[in-house]
Coordinates of C-alpha atoms in Angstrom, one line a residue:
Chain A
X1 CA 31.9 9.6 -32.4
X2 CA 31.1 6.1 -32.7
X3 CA 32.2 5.3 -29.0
X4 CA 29.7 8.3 -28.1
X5 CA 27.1 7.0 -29.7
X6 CA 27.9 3.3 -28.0
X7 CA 27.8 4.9 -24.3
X8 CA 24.6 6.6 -26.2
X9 CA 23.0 3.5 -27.0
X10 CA 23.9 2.0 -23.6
X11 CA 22.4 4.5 -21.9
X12 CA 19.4 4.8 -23.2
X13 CA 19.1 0.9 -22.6
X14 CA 20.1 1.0 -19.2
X15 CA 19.0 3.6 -17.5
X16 CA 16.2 4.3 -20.0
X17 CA 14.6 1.0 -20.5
X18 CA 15.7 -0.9 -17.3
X19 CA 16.6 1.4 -14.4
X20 CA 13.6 3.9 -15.0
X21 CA 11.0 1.2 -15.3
X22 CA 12.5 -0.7 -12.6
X23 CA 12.0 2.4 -10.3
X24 CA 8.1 2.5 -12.0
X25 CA 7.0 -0.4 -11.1
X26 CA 9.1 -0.3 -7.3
X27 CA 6.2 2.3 -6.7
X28 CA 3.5 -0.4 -7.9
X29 CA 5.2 -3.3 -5.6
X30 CA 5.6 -1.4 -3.0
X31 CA 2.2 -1.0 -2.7
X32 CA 1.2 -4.2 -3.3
X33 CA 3.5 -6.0 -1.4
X34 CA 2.3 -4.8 1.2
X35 CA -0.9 -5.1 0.5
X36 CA 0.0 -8.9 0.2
X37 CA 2.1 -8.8 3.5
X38 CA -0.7 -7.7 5.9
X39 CA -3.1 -9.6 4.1
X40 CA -4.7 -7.1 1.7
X41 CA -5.4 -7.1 -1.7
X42 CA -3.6 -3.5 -2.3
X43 CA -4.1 -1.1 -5.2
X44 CA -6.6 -2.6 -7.8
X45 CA -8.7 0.2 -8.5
X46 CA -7.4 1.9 -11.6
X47 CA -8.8 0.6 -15.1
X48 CA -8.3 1.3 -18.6
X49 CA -11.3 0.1 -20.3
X50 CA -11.9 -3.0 -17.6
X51 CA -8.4 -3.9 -18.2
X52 CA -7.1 -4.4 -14.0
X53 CA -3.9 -6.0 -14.5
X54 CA -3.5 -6.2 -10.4
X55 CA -3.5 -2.8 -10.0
X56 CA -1.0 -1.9 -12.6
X57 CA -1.7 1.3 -14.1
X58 CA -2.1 3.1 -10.8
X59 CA 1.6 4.0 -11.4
X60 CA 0.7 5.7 -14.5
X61 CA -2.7 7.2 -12.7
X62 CA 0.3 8.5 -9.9
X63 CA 2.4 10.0 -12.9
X64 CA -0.5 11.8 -14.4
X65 CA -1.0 12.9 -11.4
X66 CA 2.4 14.4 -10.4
X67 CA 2.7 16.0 -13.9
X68 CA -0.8 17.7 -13.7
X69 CA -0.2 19.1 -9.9
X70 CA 0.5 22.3 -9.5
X71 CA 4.1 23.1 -8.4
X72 CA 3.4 25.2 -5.3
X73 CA 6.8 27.7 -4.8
X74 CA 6.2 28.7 -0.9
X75 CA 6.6 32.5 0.4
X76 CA 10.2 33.6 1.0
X77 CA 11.7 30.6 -0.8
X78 CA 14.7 30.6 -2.5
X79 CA 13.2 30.1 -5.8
X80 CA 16.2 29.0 -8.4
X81 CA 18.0 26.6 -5.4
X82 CA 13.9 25.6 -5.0
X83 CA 13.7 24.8 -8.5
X84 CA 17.6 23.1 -8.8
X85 CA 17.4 21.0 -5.8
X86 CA 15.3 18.1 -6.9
X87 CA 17.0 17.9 -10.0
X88 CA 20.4 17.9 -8.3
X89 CA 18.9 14.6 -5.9
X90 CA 17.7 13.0 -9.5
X91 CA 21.0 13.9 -10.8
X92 CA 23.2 12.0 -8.7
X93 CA 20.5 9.1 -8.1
X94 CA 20.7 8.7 -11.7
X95 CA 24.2 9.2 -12.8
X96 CA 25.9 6.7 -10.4
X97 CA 24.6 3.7 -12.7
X98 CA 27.3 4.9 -15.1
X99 CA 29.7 2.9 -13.4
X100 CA 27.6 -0.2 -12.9
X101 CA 28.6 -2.7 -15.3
X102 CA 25.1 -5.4 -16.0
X103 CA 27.1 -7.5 -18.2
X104 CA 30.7 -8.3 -19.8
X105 CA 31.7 -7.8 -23.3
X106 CA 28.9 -8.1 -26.2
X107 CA 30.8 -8.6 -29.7
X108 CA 28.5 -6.3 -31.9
X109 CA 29.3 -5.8 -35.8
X110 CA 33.3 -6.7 -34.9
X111 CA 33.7 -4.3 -31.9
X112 CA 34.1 -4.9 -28.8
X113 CA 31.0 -3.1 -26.2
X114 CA 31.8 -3.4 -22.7
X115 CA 28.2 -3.4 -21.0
X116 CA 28.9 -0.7 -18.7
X117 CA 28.2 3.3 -19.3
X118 CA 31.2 4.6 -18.2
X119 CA 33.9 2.4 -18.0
X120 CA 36.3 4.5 -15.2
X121 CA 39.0 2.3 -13.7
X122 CA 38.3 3.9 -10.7
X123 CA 34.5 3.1 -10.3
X124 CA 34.3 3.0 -6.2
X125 CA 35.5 6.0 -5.7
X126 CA 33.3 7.3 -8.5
X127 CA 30.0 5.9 -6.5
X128 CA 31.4 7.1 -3.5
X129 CA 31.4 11.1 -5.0
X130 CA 28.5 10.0 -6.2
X131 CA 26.3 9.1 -3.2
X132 CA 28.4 12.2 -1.3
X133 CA 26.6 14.8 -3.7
X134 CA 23.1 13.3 -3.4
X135 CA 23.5 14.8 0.2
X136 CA 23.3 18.2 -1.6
X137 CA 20.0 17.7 -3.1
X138 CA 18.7 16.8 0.0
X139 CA 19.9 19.8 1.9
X140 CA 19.7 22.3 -0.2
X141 CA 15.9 21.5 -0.8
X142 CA 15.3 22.1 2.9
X143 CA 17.1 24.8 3.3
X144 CA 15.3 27.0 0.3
X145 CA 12.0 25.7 1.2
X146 CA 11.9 28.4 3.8
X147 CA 10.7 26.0 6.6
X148 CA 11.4 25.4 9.9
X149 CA 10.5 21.7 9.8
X150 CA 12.1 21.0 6.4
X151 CA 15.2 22.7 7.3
X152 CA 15.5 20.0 10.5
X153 CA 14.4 17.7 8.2
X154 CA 17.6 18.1 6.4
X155 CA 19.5 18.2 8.9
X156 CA 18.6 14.8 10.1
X157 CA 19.0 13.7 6.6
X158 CA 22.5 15.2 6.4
X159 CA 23.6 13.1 9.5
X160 CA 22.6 10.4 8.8
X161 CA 23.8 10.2 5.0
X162 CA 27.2 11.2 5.9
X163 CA 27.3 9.2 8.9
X164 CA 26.3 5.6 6.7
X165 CA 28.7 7.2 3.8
X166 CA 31.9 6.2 6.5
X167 CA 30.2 2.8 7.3
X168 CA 29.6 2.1 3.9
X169 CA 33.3 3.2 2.2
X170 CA 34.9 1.1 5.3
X171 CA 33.0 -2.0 4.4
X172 CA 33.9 -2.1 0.7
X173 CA 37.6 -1.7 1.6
X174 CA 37.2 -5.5 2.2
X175 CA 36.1 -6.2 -1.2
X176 CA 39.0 -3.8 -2.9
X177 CA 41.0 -6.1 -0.7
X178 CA 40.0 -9.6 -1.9
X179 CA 39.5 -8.4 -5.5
X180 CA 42.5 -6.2 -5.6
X181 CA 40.9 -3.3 -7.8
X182 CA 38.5 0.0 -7.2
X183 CA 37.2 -0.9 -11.1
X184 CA 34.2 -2.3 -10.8
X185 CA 33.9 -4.3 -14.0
X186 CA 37.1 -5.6 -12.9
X187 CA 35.6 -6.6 -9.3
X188 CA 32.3 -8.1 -11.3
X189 CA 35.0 -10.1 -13.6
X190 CA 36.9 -11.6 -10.2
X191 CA 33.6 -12.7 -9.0
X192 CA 33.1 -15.2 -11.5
X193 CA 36.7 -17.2 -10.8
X194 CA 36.2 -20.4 -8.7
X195 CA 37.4 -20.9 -5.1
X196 CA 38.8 -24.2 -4.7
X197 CA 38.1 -25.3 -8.5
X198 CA 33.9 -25.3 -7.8
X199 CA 32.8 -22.7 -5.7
X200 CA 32.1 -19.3 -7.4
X201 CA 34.2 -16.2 -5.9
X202 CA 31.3 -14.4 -5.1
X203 CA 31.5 -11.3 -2.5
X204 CA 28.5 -12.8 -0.1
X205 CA 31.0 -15.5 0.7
X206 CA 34.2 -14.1 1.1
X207 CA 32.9 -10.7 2.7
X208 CA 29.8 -12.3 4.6
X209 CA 30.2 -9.5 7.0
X210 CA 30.7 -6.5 4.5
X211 CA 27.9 -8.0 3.0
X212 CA 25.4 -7.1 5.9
X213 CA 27.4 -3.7 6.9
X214 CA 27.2 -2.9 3.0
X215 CA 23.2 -3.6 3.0
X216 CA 22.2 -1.9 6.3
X217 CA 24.2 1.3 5.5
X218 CA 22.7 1.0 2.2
X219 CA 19.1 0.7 3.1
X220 CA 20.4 3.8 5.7
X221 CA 21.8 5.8 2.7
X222 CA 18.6 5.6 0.6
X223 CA 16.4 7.1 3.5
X224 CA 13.9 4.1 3.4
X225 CA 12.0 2.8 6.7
X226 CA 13.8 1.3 8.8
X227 CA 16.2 4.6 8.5
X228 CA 13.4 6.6 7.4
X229 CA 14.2 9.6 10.1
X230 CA 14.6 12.6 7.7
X231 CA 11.4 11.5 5.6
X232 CA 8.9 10.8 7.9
X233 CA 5.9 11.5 5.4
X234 CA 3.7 10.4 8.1
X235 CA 4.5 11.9 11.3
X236 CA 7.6 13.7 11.7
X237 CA 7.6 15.4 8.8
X238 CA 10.5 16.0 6.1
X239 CA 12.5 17.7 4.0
X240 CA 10.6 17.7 1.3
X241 CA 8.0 19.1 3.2
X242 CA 7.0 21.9 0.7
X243 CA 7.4 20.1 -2.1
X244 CA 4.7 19.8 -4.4
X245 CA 3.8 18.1 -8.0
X246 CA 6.9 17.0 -9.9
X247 CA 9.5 18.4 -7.5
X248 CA 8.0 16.6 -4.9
X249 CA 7.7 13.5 -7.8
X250 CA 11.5 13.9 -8.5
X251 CA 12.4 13.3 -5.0
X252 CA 9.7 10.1 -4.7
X253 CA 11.6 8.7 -7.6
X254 CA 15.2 9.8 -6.6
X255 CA 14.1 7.8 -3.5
X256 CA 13.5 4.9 -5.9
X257 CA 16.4 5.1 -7.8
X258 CA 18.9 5.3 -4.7
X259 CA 17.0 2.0 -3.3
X260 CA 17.8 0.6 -7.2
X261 CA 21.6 2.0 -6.9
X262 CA 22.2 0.4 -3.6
X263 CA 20.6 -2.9 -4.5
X264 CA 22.6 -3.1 -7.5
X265 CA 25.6 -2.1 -5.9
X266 CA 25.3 -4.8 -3.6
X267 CA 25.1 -7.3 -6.8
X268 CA 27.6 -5.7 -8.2
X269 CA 30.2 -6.1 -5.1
X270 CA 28.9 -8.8 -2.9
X271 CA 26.3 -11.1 -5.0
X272 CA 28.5 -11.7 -8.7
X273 CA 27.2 -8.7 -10.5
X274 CA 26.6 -10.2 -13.8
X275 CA 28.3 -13.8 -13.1
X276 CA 25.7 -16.7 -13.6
X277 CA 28.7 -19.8 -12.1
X278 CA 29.9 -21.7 -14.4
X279 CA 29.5 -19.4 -17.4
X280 CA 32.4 -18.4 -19.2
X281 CA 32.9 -16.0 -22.2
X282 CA 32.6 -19.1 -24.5
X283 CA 30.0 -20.8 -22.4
X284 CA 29.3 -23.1 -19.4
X285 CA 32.2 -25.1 -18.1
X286 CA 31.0 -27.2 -15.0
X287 CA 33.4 -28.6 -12.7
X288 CA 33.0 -31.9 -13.4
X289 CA 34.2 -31.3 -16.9
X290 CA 30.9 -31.1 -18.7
X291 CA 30.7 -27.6 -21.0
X292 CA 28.3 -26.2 -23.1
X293 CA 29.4 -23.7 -25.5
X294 CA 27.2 -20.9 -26.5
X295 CA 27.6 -18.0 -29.0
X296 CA 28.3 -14.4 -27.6
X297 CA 25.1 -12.6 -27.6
X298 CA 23.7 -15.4 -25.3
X299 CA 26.2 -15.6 -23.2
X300 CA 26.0 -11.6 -23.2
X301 CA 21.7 -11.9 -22.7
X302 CA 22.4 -14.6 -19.6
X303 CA 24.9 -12.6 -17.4
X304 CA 22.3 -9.4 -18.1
X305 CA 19.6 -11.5 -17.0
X306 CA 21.3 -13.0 -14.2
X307 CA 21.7 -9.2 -13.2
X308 CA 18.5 -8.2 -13.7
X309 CA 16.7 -11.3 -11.5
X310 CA 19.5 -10.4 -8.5
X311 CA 18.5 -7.1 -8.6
X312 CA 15.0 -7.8 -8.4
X313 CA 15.1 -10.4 -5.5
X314 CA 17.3 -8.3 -4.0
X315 CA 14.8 -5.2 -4.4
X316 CA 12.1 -7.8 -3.0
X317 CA 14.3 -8.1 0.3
X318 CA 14.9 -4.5 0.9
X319 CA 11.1 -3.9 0.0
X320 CA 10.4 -6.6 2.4
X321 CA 12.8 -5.0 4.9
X322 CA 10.7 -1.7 4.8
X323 CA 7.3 -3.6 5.6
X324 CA 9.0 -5.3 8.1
X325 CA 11.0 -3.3 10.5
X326 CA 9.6 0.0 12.6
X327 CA 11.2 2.9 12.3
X328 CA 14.6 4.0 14.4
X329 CA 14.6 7.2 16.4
X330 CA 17.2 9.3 15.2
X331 CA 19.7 8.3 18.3
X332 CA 19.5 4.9 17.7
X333 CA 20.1 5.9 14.2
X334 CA 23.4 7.4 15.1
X335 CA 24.3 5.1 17.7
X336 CA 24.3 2.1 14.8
X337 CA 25.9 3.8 12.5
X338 CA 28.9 5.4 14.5
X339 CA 29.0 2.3 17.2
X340 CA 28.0 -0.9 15.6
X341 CA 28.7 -0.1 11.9
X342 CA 31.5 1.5 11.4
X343 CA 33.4 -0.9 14.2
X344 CA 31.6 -3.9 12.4
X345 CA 33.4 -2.7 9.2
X346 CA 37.0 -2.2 10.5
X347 CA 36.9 -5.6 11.9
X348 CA 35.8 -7.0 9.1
X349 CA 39.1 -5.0 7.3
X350 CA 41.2 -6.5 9.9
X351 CA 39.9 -10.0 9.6
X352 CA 40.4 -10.1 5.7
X353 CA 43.9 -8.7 6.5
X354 CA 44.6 -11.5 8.3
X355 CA 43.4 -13.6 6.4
X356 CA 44.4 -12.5 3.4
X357 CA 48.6 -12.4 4.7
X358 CA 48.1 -15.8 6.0
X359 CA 46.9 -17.5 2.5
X360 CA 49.4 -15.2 0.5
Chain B
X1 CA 32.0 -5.2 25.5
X2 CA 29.7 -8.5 26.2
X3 CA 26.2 -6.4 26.0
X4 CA 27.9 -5.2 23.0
X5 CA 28.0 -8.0 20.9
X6 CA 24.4 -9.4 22.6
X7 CA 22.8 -6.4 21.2
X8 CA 24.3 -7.0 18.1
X9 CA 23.2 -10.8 17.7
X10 CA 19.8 -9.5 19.3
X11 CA 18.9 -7.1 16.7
X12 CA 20.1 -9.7 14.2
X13 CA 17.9 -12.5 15.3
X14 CA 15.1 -10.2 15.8
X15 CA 15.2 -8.8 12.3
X16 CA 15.5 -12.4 11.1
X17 CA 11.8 -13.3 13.3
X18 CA 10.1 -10.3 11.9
X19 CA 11.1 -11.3 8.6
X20 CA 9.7 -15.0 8.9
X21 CA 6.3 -13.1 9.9
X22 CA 6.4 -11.0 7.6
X23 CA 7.2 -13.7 4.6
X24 CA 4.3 -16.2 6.0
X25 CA 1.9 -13.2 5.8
X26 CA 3.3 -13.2 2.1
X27 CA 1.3 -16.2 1.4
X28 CA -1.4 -16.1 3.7
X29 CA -4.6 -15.0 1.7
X30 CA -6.1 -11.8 2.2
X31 CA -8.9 -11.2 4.4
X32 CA -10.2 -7.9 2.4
X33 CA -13.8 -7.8 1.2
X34 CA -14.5 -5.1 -1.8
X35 CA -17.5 -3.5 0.1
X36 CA -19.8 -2.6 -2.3
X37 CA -19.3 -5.3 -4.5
X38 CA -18.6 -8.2 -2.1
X39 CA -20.4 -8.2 1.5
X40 CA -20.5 -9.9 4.4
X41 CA -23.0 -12.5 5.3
X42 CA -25.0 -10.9 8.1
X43 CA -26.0 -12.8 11.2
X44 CA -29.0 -14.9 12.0
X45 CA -31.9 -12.3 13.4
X46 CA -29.4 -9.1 12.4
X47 CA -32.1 -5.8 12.9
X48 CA -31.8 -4.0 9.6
X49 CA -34.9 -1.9 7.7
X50 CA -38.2 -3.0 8.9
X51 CA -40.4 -4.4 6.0
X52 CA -44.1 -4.9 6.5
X53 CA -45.7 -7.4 4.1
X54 CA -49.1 -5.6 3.5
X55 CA -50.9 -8.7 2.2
X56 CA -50.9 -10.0 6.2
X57 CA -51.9 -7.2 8.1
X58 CA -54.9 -7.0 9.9
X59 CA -54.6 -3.4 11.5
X60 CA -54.6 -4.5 15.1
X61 CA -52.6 -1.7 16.0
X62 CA -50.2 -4.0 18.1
X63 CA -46.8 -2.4 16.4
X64 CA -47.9 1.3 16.9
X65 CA -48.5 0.8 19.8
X66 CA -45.9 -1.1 21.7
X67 CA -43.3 1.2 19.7
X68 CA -41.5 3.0 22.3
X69 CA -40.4 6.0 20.0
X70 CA -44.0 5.7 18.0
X71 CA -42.3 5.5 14.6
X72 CA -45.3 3.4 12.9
X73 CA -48.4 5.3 11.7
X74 CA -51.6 2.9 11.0
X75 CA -55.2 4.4 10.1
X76 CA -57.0 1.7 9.0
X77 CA -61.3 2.5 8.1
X78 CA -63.5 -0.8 9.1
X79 CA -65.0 -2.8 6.5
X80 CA -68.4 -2.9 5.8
X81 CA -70.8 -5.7 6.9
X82 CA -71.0 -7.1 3.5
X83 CA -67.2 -6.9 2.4
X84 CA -64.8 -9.5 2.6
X85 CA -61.0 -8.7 2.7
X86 CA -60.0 -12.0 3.2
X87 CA -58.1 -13.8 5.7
X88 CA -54.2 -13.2 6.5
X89 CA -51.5 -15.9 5.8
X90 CA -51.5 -17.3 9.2
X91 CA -55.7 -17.8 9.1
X92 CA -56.4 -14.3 10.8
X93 CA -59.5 -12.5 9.0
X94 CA -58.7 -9.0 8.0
X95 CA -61.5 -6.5 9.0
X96 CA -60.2 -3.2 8.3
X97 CA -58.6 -1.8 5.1
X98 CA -55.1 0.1 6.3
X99 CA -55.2 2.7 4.4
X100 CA -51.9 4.0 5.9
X101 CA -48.9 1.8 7.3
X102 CA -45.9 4.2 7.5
X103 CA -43.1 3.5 9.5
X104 CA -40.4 6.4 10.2
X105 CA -36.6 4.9 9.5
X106 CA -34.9 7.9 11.3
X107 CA -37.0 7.3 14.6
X108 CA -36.3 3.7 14.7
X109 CA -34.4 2.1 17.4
X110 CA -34.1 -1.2 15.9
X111 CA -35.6 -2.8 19.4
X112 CA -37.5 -5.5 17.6
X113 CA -40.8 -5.3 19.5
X114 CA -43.1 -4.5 17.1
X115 CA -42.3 -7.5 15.0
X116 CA -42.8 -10.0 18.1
X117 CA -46.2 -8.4 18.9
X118 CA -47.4 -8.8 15.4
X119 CA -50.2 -11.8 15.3
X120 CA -49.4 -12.8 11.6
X121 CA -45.6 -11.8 11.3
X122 CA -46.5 -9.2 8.6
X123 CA -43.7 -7.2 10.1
X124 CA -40.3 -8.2 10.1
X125 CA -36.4 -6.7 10.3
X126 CA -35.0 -7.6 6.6
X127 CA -31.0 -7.7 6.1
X128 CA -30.6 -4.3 3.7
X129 CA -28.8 -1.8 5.5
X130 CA -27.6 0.5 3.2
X131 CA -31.0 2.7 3.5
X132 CA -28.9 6.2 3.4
X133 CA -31.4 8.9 1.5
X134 CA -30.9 12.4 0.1
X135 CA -34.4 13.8 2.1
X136 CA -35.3 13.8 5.1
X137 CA -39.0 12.6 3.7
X138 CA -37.4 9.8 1.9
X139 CA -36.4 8.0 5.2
X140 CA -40.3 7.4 5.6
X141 CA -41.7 4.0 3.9
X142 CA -45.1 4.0 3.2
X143 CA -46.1 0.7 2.7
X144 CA -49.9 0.8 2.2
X145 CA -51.0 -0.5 -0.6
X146 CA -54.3 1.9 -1.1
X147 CA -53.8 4.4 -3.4
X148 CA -53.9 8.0 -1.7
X149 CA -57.4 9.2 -3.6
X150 CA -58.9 6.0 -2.7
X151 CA -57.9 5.8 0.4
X152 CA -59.0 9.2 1.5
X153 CA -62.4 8.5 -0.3
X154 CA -62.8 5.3 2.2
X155 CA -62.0 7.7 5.2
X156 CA -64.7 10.1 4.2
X157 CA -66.9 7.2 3.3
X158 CA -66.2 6.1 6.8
X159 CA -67.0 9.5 8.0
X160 CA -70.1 9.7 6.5
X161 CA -71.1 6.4 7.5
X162 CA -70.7 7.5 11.4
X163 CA -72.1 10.8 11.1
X164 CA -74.9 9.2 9.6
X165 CA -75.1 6.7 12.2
X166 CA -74.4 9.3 15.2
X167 CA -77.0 11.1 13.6
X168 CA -79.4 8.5 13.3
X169 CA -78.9 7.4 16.9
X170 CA -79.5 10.9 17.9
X171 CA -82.8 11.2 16.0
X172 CA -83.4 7.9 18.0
X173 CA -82.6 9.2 21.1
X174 CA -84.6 12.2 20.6
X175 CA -87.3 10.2 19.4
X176 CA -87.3 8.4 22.9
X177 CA -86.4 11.1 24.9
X178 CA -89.8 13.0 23.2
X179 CA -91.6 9.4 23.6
X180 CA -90.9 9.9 27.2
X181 CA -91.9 13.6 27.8
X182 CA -94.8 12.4 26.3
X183 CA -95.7 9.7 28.6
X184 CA -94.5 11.8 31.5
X185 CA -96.8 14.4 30.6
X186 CA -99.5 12.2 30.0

């Protein structure tokens, strides 16, 4: 009972509080950054009682919005798999930050809280099922839409989301490699050991070239411009085609959510998930012998903080990325995936190999 | 297996330019002007809505008439001997009320010619171009300052005055032409 309550607790913290906001205000930055980027001002029209605050409340104008649409069900559609298959998307977007731990042990009242939801030993594999069945959201919305163009819309976004699922799975077989372990509080814990007595273990350094397969199938995986083939709100149009009001809102925000999982993901694996260097469970030990020791619940509020700014630099980038890059056409797609990627990724397992047996 | 690996640095690299333009455009300020609360300075001698400062106008007729889509409407009713209106800005003595200076917006072609004919610069282009209207009649500016009864009192006044006058000068011309028969006859 109690430890239901504590995954309660964490829950509602994590995913409620942070991960749900987070995904909020991506909707906000997105539009203002680029705004800022091409040298606008962006979305500053929205008010409550003169208050601007740069455009802030146009992501609660956009909810109000979404809730109050009506939810259009188009002719011949396949109304329950209509109705399941945003929830399924939102499903799996949300549960894989079970396994994502955004902090080590908080000593609360005597007991011992791991700050991760679900603490499964086996957490890769976990996100791996995890990012397989957001496929089925995707394709099962565009199949019972009852429309030729979602229906291909899906199908582009099926290929391409198991296609990045191989690259991705292959590149992290270098990081269950170095860290020995598929739990991912476990990996986040081996990150914050020092190479060579002062430089932290982090995954960027060891698996430099994971690191960039990881990101690019990530950014692939979440559907986001540059990959942004099976969306296309613009032009070629989508999956989601016939979506309207909340379903449609479900899958804007399951978009969201994916780019949130991937990005903190990538902390998690490559960037030192919750590790600031240096700190310890009793506090900062430099390497030049200096150490200042702090209680728990700081030490606790610094590696969740440290999380939380990674996550949001790295959430910056990827946001940059989109502003930056046109869209691939659905070969090259494939041809990056299947050709660079996943070849990338096996050389990269063979390199650690190597390099692994020759240290020991 | 060498194209390969250059296409691989390539796209590399080429994401790395994009995103150094794309992070100085982060800090470049933006070039956006909020329209209708912010505008933009027009230029020097822009043509916008014509404006016609009443107080100078001596009815000359110049602007009517050099306006090649006749958009400007003048009546104007002479003054009488013993009236003064005055003398214009630029020293030009006004000898005829106008009693209607209207000028049609939505024939305007912006040309500019009436306001270089005009001997005291009464007429001018003025930067407000935001002159949308709800009615078709609203796009006309009357910009005569005689009140519409008074001004159709000096027409008929006007009136008057020449058929009095064309009637006196035909009494006169009777008058002579009889003077004539007379002497004829005699």
């Amino acid at each position: 009972m109690q430890a239901l309550a504590e995954a309660a607790g964490k829950f509602v913290f994590f995913i409620g509080l942070i991960v749900l906001n987070i995904a909020a205000i991506l909707t906000w930055v997105e539009r203002k950054q680029s705004a800022v980027m091409q040298d606008r001002i962006g979305a500053n029209r929205a008010t409550i009682f003169g208050i601007r605050m740069l455009g802030m409340f146009h992501m609660l104008a956009d909810m109000l919005k979404l809730f109050t649409k009506e939810f259009f069900i188009p002719m011949g559609a396949r109304r329950f798999v209509y109705l399941l298959a945003p929830m399924i998307s939102l499903l799996f977007a949300l549960v894989g930050f079970a396994a994502i731990p955004f902090g080590d042990t908080l000593i609360l009242g005597g007991r011992e809280i791991p700050l991760q939801i679900a603490n499964v030993n086996i957490g890769i594999l976990y996100i791996f099922a995890v990012l397989g069945m957001a496929v089925y959201g995707v394709v099962l919305g565009a199949w019972a839409s009852n429309n030729n163009y979602a229906l291909l819309g899906g199908l582009r976004a099926s290929a391409q989301m198991l296609s990045y699922e191989v690259a991705i799975g292959v590149s992290l077989v270098g990081v269950i490699m170095v860290y020995q372990t598929v739990d991912l509080m476990e990996i986040a814990r081996a990150q914050g050991q020092l190479l060579w007595g002062w430089l932290p273990q982090w995954g960027i350094l060891l698996q430099p070239l994971g690191f960039l397969i990881f990101m690019t199938a990530g950014i692939a995986e979440t559907k986001r411009i540059p990959f942004d083939a099976p969306e296309g709100e613009s032009e070629i149009v989508g999956y989601f085609i016939e979506y309207s009001g909340m379903g449609f809102g479900m899958y804007f925000l399951t978009d969201f959510l994916e780019t949130i999982l991937i990005a903190s993901l990538t902390v998690t694996f490559f960037l030192g998930g919750f590790q600031v260097p240096y700190l310890y469970a009793d506090g900062f030990h430099f390497p030049w012998g200096q150490a200042i020791l702090l209680p728990n619940i700081a030490v606790a509020a610094l590696q969740f903080l440290s999380f939380l700014i990674k996550l949001i630099v790295l959430l910056f980038i990827m946001m940059a990325i989109r502003w930056t890059l046109p869209r691939f056409r659905y070969d090259q797609i494939m041809h990056l995936g299947w050709k660079i990627l996943l070849p990338a990724s096996l050389i990269n397992i063979l390199i650690t190999a190597v390099v692994l047996t020759i240290i020991g | 297996m060498r194209t390969y690996f250059r296409n691989v640095y390539r796209s590399l690299i080429t994401i790395l330019i994009g995103m150094r333009q794309t992070w100085r455009h982060l800090f470049t300020p933006s070039v956006t002007l909020q329209y209708p609360h912010e505008k933009w300075d027009l230029p020097v001698g822009t043509r916008q809505q014509l404006f016609v400062n009443i107080d100078d106008c001596i009815g000359c007729y110049k602007c009517a008439r050099i306006c090649p889509v006749d958009c400007i409407y003048i009546d104007t009713v002479k003054a009488k001997p013993d009236e003064d209106l005055g003398k214009a800005s630029t020293g030009n003595p006004i000898r005829q009320h106008v009693v209607r200076f209207d000028i049609d917006m939505f024939k305007c072609c912006y040309c500019n010619f009436c306001t270089t004919v005009c001997p005291t610069d009464c007429i001018y282009m003025t930067d407000k171009y935001e002159t949308s209207v709800y009615d078709r009649s609203n796009g006309i500016y009357h910009f005569s300052k005689y009140a519409p009864d008074y001004a159709a009192k000096l027409i008929v006044d006007e009136k008057e005055a020449e058929a009095a006058k064309a009637a006196a000068r035909a009494a006169a011309k009777e008058k002579a032409m009889a003077a004539k028969k007379a002497k004829v006859a005699e």
